mmCIF file of C-alpha atoms in Angstrom:
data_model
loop_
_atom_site.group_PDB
_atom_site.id
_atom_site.type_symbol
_atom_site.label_atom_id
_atom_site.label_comp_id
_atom_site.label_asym_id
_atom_site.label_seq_id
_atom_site.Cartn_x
_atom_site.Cartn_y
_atom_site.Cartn_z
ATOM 1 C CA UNK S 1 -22.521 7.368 16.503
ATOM 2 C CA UNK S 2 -25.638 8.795 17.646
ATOM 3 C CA UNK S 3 -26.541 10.960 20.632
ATOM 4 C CA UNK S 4 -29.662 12.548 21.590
ATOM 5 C CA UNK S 5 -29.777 14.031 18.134
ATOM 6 C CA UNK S 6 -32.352 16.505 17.579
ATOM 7 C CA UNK S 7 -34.400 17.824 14.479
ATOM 8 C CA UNK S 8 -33.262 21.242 15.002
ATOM 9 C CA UNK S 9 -30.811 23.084 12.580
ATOM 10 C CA UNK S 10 -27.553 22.107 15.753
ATOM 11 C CA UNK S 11 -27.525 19.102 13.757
ATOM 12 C CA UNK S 12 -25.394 18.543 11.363
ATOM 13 C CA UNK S 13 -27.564 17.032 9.027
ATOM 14 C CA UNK S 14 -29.888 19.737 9.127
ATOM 15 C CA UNK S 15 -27.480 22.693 9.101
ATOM 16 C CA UNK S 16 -25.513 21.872 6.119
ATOM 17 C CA UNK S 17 -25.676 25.707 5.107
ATOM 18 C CA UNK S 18 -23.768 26.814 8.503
ATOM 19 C CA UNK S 19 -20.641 28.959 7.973
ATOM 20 C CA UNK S 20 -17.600 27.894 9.436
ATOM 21 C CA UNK S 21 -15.801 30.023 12.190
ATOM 22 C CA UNK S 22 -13.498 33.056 9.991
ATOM 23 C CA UNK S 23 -10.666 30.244 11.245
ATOM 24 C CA UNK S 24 -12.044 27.557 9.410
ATOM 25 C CA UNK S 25 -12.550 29.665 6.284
ATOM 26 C CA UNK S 26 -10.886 28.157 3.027
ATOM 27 C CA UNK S 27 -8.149 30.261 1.980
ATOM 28 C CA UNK S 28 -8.121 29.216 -1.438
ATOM 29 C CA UNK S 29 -5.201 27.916 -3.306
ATOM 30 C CA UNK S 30 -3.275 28.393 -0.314
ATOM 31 C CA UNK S 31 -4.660 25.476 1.739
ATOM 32 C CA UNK S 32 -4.914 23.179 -1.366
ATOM 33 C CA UNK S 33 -1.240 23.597 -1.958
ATOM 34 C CA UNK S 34 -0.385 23.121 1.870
ATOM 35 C CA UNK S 35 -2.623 20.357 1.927
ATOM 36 C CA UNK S 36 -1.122 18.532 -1.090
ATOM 37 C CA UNK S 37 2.641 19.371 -0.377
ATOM 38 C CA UNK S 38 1.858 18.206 3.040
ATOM 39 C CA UNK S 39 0.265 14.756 2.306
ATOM 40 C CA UNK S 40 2.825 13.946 -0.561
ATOM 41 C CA UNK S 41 5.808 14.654 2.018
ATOM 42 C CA UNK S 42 3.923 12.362 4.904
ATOM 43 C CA UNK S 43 3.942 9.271 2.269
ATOM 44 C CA UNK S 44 7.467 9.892 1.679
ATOM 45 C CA UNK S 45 8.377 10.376 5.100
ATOM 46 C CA UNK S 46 6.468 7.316 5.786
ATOM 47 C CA UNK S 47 8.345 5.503 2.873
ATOM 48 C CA UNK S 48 11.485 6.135 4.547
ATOM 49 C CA UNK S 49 10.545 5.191 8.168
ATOM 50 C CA UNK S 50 9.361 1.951 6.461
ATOM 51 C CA UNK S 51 12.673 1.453 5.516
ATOM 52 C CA UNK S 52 13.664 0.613 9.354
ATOM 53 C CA UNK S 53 10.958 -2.250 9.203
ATOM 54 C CA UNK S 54 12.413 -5.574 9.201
ATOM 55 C CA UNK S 55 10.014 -8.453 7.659
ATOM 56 C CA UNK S 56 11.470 -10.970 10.843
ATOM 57 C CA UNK S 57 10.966 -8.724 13.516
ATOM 58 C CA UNK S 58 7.527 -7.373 12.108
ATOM 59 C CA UNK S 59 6.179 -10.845 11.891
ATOM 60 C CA UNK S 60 7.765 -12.057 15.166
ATOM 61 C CA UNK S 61 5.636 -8.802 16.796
ATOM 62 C CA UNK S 62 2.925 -10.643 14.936
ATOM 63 C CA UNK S 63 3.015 -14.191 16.308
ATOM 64 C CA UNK S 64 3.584 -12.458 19.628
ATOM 65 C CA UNK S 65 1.396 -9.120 19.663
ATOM 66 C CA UNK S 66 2.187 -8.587 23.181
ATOM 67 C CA UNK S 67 3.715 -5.100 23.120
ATOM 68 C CA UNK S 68 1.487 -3.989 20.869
ATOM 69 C CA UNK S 69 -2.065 -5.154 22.958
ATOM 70 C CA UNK S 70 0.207 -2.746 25.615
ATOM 71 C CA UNK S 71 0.451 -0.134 23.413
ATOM 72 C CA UNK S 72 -3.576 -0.350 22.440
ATOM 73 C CA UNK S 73 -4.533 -0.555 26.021
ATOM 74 C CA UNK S 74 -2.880 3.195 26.440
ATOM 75 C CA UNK S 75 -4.684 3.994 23.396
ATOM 76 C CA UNK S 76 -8.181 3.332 23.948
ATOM 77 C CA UNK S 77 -7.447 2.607 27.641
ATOM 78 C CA UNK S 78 -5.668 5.239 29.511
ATOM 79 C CA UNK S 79 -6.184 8.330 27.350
ATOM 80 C CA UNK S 80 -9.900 8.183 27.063
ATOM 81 C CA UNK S 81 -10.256 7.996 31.048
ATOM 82 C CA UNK S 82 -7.334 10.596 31.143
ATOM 83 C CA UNK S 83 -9.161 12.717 29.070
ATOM 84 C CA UNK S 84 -12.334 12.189 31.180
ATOM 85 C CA UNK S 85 -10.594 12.746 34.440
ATOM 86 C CA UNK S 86 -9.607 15.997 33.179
ATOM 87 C CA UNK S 87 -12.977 17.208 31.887
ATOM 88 C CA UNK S 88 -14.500 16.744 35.453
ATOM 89 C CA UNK S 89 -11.726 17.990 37.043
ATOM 90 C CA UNK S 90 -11.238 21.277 35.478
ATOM 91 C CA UNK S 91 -15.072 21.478 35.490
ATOM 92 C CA UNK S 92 -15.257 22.049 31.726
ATOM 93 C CA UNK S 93 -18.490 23.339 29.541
ATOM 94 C CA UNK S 94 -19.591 20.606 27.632
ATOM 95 C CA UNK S 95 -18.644 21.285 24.304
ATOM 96 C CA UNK S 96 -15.625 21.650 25.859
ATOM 97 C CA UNK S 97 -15.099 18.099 27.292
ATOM 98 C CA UNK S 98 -16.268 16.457 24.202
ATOM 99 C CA UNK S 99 -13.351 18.138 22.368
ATOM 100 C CA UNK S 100 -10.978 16.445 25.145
ATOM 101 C CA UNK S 101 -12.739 13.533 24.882
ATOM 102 C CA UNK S 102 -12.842 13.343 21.069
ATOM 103 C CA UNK S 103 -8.743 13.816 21.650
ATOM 104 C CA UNK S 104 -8.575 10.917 23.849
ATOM 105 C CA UNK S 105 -10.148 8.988 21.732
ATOM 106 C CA UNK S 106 -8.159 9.353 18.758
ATOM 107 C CA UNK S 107 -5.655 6.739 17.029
ATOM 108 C CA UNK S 108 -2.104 7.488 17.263
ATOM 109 C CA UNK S 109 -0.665 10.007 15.218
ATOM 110 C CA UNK S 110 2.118 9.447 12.542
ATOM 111 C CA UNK S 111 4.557 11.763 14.158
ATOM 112 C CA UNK S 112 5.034 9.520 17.481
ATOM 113 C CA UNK S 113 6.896 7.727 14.299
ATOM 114 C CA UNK S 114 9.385 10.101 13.437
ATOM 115 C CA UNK S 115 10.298 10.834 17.300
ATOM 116 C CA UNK S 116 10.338 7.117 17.857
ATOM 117 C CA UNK S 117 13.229 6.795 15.333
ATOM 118 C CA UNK S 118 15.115 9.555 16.602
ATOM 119 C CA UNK S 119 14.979 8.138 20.183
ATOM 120 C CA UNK S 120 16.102 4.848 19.066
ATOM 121 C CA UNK S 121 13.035 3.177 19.595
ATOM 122 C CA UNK S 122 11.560 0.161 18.297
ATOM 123 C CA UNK S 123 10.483 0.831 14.844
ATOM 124 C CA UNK S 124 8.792 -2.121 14.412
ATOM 125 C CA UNK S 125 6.616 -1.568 17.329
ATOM 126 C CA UNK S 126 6.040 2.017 16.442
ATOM 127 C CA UNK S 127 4.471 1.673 13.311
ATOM 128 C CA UNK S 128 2.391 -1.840 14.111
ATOM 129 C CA UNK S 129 1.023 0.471 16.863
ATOM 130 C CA UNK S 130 -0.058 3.334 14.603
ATOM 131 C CA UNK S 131 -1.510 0.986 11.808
ATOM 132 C CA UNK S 132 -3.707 -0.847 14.729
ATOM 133 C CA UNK S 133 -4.650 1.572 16.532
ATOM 134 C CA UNK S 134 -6.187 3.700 13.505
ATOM 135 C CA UNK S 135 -7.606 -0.082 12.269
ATOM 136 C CA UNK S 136 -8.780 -0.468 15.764
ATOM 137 C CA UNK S 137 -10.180 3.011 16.018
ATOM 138 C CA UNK S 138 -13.137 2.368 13.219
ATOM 139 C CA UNK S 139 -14.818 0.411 16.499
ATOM 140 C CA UNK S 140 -13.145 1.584 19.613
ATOM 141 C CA UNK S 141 -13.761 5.541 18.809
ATOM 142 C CA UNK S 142 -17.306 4.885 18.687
ATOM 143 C CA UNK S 143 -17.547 2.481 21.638
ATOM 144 C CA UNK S 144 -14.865 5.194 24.212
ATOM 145 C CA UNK S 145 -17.268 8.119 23.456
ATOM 146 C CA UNK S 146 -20.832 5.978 24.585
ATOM 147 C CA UNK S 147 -19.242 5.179 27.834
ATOM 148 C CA UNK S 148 -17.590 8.193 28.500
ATOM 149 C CA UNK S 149 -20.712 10.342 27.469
ATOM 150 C CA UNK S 150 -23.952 7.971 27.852
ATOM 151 C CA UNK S 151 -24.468 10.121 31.138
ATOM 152 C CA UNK S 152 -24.141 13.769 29.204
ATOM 153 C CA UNK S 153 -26.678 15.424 27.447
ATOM 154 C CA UNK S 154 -25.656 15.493 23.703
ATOM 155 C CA UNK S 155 -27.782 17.814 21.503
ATOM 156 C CA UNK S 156 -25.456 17.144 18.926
ATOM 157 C CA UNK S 157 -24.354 14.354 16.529
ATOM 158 C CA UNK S 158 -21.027 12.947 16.960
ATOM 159 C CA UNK S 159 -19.749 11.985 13.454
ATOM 160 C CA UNK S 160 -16.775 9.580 13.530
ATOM 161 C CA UNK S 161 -15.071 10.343 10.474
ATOM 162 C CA UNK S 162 -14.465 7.103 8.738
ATOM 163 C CA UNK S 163 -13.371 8.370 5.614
ATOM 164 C CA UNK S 164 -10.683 10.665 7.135
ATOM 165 C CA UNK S 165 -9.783 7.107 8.856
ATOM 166 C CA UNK S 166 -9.520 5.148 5.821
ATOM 167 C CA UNK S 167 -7.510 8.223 4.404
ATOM 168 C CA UNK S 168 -5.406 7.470 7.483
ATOM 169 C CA UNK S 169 -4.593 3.962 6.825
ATOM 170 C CA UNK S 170 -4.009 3.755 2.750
ATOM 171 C CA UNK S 171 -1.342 7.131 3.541
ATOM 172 C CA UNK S 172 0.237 5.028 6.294
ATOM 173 C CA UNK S 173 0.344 1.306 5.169
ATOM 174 C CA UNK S 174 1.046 1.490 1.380
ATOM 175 C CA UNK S 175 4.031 3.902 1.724
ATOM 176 C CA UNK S 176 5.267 1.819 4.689
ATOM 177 C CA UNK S 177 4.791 -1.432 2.600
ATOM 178 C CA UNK S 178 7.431 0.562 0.053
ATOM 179 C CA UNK S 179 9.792 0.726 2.577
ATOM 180 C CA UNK S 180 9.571 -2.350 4.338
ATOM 181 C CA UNK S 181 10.372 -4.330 0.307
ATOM 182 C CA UNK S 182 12.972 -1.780 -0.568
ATOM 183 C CA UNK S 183 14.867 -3.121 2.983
ATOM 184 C CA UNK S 184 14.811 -6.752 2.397
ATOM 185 C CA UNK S 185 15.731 -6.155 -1.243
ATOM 186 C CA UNK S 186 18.709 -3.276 -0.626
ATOM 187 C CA UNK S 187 19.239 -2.924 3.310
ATOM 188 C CA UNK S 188 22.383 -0.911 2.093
ATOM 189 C CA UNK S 189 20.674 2.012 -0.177
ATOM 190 C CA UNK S 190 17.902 2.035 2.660
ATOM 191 C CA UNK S 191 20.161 3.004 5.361
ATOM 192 C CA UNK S 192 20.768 6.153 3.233
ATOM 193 C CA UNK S 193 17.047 6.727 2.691
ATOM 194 C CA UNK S 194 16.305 6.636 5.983
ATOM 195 C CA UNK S 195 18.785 9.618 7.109
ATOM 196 C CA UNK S 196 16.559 11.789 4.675
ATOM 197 C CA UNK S 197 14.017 11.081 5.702
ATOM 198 C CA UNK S 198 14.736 11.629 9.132
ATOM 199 C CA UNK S 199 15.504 15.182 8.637
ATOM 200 C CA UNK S 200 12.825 16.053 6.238
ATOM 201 C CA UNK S 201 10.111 14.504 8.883
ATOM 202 C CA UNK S 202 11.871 17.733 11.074
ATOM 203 C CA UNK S 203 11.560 20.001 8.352
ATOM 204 C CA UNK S 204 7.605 18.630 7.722
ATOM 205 C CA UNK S 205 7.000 18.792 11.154
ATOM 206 C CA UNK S 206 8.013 22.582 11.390
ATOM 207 C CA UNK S 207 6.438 23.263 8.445
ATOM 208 C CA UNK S 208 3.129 21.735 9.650
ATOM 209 C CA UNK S 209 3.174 23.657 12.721
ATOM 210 C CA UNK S 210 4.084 27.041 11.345
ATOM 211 C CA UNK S 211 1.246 26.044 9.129
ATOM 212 C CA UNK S 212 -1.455 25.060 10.592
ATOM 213 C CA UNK S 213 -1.330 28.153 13.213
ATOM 214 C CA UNK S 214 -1.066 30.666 10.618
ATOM 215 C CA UNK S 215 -4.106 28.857 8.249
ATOM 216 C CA UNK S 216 -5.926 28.476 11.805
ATOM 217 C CA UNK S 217 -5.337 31.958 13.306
ATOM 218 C CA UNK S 218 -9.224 32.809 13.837
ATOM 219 C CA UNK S 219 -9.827 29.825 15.632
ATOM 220 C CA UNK S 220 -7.300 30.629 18.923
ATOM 221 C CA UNK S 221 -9.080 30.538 21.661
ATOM 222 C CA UNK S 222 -7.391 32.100 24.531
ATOM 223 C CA UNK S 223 -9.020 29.753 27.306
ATOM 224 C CA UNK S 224 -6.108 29.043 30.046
ATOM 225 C CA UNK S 225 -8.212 26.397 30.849
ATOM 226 C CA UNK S 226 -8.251 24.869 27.927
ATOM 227 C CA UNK S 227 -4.668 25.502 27.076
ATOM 228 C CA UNK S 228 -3.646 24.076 30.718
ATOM 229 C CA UNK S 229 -4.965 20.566 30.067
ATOM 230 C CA UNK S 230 -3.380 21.046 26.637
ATOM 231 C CA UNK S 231 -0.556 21.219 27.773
ATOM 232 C CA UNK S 232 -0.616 18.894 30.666
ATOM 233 C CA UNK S 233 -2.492 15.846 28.886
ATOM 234 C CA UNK S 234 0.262 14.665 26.540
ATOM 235 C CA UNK S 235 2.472 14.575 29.345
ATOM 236 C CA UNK S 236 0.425 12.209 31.262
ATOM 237 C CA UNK S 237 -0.127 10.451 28.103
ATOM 238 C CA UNK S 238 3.775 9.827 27.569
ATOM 239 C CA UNK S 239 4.179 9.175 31.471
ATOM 240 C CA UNK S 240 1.152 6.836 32.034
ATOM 241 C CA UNK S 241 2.478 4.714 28.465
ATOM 242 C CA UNK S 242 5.980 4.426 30.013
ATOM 243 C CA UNK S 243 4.938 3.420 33.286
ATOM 244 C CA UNK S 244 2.930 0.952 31.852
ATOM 245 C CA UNK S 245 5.224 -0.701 29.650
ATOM 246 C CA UNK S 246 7.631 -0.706 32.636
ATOM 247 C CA UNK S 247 4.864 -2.541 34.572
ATOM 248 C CA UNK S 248 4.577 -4.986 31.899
ATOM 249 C CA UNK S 249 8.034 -6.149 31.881
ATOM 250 C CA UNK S 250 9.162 -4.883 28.158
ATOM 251 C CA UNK S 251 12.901 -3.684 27.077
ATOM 252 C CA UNK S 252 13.849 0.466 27.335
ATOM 253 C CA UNK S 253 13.518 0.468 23.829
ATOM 254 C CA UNK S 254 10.262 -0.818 23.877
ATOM 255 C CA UNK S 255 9.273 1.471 26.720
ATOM 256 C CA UNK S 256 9.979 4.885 24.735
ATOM 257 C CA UNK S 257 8.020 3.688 22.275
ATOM 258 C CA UNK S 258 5.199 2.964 23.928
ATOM 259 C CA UNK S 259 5.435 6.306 25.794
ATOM 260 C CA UNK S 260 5.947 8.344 22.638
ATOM 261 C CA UNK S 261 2.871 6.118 21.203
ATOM 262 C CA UNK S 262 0.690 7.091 23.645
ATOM 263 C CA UNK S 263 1.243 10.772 24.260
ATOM 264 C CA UNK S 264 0.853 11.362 20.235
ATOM 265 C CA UNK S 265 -2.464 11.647 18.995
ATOM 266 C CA UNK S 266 -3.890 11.909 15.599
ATOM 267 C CA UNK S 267 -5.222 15.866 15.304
ATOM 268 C CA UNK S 268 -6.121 15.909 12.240
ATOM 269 C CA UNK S 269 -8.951 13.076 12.600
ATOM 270 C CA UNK S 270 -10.266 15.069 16.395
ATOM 271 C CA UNK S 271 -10.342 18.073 13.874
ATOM 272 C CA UNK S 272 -12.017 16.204 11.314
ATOM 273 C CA UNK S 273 -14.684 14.840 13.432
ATOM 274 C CA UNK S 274 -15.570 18.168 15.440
ATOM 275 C CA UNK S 275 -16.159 20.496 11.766
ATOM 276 C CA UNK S 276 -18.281 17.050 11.167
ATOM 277 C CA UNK S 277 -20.179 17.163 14.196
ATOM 278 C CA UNK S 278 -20.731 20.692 15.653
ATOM 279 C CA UNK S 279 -22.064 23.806 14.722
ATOM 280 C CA UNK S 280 -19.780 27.036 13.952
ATOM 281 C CA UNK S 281 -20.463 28.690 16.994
ATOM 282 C CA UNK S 282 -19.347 26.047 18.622
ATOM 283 C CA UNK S 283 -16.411 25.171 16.960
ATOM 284 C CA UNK S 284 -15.223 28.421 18.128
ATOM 285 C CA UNK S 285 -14.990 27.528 21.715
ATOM 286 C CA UNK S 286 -13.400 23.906 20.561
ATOM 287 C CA UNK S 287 -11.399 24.080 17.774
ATOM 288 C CA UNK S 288 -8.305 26.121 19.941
ATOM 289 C CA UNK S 289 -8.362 22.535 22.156
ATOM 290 C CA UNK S 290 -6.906 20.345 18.964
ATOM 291 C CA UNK S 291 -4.519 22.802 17.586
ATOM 292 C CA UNK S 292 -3.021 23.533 21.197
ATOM 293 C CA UNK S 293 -2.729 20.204 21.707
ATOM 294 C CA UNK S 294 -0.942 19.382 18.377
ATOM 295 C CA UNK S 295 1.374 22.483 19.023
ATOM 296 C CA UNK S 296 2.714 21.052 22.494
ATOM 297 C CA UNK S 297 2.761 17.452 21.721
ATOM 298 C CA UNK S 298 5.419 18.747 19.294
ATOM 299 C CA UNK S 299 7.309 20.710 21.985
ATOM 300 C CA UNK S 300 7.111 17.619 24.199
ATOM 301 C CA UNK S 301 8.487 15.206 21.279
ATOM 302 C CA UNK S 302 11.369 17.654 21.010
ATOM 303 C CA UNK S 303 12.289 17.869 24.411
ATOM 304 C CA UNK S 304 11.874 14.396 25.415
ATOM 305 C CA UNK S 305 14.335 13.691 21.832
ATOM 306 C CA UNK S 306 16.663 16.302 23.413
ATOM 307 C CA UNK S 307 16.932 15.090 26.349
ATOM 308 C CA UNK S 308 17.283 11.392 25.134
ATOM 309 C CA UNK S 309 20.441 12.225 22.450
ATOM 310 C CA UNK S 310 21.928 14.229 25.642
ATOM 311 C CA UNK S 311 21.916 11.197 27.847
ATOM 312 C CA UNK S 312 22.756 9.251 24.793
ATOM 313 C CA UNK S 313 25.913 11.635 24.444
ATOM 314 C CA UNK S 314 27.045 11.824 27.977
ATOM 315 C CA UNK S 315 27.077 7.811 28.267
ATOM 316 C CA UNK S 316 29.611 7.606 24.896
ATOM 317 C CA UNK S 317 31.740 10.213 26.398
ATOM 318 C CA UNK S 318 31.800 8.189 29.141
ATOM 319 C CA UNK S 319 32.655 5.078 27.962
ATOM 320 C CA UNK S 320 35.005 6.312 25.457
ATOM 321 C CA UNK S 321 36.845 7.323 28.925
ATOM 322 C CA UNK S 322 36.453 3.952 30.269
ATOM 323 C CA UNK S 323 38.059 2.877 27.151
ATOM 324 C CA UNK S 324 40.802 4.974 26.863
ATOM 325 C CA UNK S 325 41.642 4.813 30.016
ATOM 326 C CA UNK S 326 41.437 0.466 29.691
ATOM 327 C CA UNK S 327 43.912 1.442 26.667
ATOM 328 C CA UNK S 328 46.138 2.930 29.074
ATOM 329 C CA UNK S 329 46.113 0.192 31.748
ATOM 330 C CA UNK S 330 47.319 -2.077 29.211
ATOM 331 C CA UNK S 331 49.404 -0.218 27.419
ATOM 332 C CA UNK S 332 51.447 0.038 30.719
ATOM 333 C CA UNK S 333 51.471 -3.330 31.860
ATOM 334 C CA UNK S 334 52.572 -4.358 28.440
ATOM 335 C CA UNK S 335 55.912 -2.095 28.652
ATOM 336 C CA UNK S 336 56.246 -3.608 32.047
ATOM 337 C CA UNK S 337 55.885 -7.330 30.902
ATOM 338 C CA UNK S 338 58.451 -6.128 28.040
ATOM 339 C CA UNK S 339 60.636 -4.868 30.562
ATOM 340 C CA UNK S 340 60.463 -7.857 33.152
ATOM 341 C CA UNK S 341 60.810 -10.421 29.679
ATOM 342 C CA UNK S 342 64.258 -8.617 28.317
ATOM 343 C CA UNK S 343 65.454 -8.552 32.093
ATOM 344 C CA UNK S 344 65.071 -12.477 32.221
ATOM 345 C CA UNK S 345 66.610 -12.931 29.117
ATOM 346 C CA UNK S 346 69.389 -10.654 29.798
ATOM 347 C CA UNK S 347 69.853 -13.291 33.113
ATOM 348 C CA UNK S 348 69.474 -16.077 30.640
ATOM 349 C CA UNK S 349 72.021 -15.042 28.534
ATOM 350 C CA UNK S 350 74.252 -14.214 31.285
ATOM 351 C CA UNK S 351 73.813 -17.642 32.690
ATOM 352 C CA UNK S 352 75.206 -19.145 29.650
ATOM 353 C CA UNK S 353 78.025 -17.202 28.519
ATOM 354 C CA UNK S 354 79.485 -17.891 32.104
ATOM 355 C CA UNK S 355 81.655 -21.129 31.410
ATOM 356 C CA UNK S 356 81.834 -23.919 33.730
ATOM 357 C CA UNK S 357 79.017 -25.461 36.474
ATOM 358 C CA UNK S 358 76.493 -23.183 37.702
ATOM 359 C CA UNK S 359 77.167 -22.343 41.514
ATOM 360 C CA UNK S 360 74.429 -22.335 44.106
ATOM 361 C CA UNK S 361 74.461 -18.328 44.010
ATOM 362 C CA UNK S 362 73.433 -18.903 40.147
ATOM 363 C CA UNK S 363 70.751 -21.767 41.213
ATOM 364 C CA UNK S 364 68.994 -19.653 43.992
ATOM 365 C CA UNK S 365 69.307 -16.596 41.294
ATOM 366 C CA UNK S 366 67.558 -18.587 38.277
ATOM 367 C CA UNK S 367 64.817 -19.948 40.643
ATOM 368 C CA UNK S 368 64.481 -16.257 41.463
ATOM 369 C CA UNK S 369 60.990 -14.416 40.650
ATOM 370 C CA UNK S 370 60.996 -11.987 37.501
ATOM 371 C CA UNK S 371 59.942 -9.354 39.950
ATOM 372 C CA UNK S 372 63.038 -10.149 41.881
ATOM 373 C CA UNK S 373 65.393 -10.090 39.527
ATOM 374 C CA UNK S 374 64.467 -6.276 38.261
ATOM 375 C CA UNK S 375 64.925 -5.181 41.241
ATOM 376 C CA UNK S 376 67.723 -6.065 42.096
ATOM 377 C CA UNK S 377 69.018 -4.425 38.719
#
């Protein structure tokens, strides 16, 4: 996508000889190892999430793609017009609001995933939605930023970065496939697989953040600004996607999903596309956007898991109550329907050791209640 590009060496294509910001610097073997360890633990991770998949639900969501057109309206719907809303309304310089923009524009990250399994959510759903949006992205990135920016003047090219998208969908899909055949041929042994991998997507995602802060140090950019609607947009992003899916009629489970969906965006392609697009001076002032956002879309996905296995707790402590106190209730009214049996038996058996005809004191006393009878024992 194409801008108002000029000839001058702010282009891209003409300044392939910038520097990157001290940031952005390669720090040798370091990042190549980080990268590596990173992306081989993401297609495992990914293998073992796929292991939740079910071939009859995923092809039911097929036939009947309505949660999933939902979760692609948040996508490409509400987040780019979030994003915009909060560009004008913070009154942001412009290389500023493209990097929100860019953000809003983005597929759905991979680790709305891993906090969509630990809230119980719909698997299914959850990785449909991140394999269409990113599919969906190769046409709708380009499309969100020329409405949201045909008014703005660009001096810059914006790259989309299709490569880093294609990346994107052979990491996600193939080890997903894994995991998805591996269920339907042992749903036993991937039961087990999947508990791994739920706690080494914590360990990656810790591992990422500590990371990518320390690789990134030079590129902070202590804007509050900046760091406000950091913080604030993935909130909206998670509110907006379960109010929606609320609107729309679908189940709780589906509704977390959909809000965790939403709220999660793919950094690493916004990152991608702004060292693609912009010059070094002013990655400087954007680059701290992406990384802040990353860093409290994790927080957010922590506390929103917290605060989902707390409920979760609280409700089976309260029905194991309810239970035991059911157990009670019937515990007692089975001693008392023991009691009130042996008392008419004991009458019974009185009845007929007494020889000759029964009088009408033993008549009225037979006819008697079981409830009368104990009592007046």
């Amino acid at each position: 996508m194409r801008a108002n590009c000029s000839s001058s060496s702010a282009c891209p294509a003409n300044s392939s000889e910038e520097e990157l910001p001290v940031g952005l610097e390669v720090h040798g073997n370091l990042e190549l190892v980080f990268t590596v360890v990173s992306t081989v633990m993401m297609g495992l991770l990914m293998f073992s999430l796929g292991c939740s998949v079910e071939i009859r639900k995923l092809w039911s969501l097929i036939r009947r793609p309505w949660g999933i057109a939902v979760g692609l309206l948040c996508q490409f719907g509400l987040m780019p017009f979030t994003a915009y809303l909060l560009a004008i309304s913070f009154s942001l310089k412009p290389v500023q609001a493209i990097a929100v923009l860019i953000m809003g524009c983005c597929p759905g990250g991979t680790i709305s995933n891993i906090f969509t399994f630990w809230v119980d959510g719909d698997m299914d759903l959850s990785i449909s939605m991140t394999t269409c949006s990113t599919v969906a992205a190769l046409g709708m990135m380009p499309l969100c930023i020329y409405l949201y920016t045909w008014s703005w003047s660009l001096q810059q090219n914006l790259t989309i970065p299709y490569q880093n998208i294609g990346i994107t969908l052979v990491c996600l899909t193939i080890p997903v496939a894994f995991g998805v055949c591996v269920n339907y041929r042992w749903p036993k042994q991937s039961k087990i697989i999947l508990k791994i991998g739920a706690i080494v997507g914590g360990v990656l995602l810790l591992v990422v953040a500590v990371a990518g802060v320390v690789l990134a140090k030079g590129s902070w950019n202590s804007d509050i600004t900046l760091l406000t609607i950091s913080f604030i947009f993935p909130l909206i992003g998670h509110v907006t996607g379960f109010l929606l899916a609320l609107f729309t009629h679908q189940s709780w489970q589906r509704c977390r999903t959909i809000s965790l969906e939403t709220g999660a965006q793919n950094i690493q392609m916004c990152i991608t596309m702004l060292q693609l697009s912009f010059t070094a001076e002013h990655l400087v002032q954007m680059l701290s956007f992406p990384l802040a956002y990353g860093l409290f879309q994790l927080i957010d996905g922590f506390l929103i898991v917290a605060a989902y296995q707390t409920y979760k707790r609280r409700l089976k402590n309260k029905h194991g109550k309810k239970n035991s106190g059911c157990t009670e209730v019937c515990h007692t009214r089975k001693s008392t329907s023991s009691r009130e049996t042996n008392a008419f038996l004991e009458v019974n058996e009185e009845g007929a050791i007494t020889p000759g005809p029964p009088g009408p004191m033993d008549c009225h006393r037979a006819l008697e209640p079981v409830g009368h009878i104990t009592s007046c024992e």
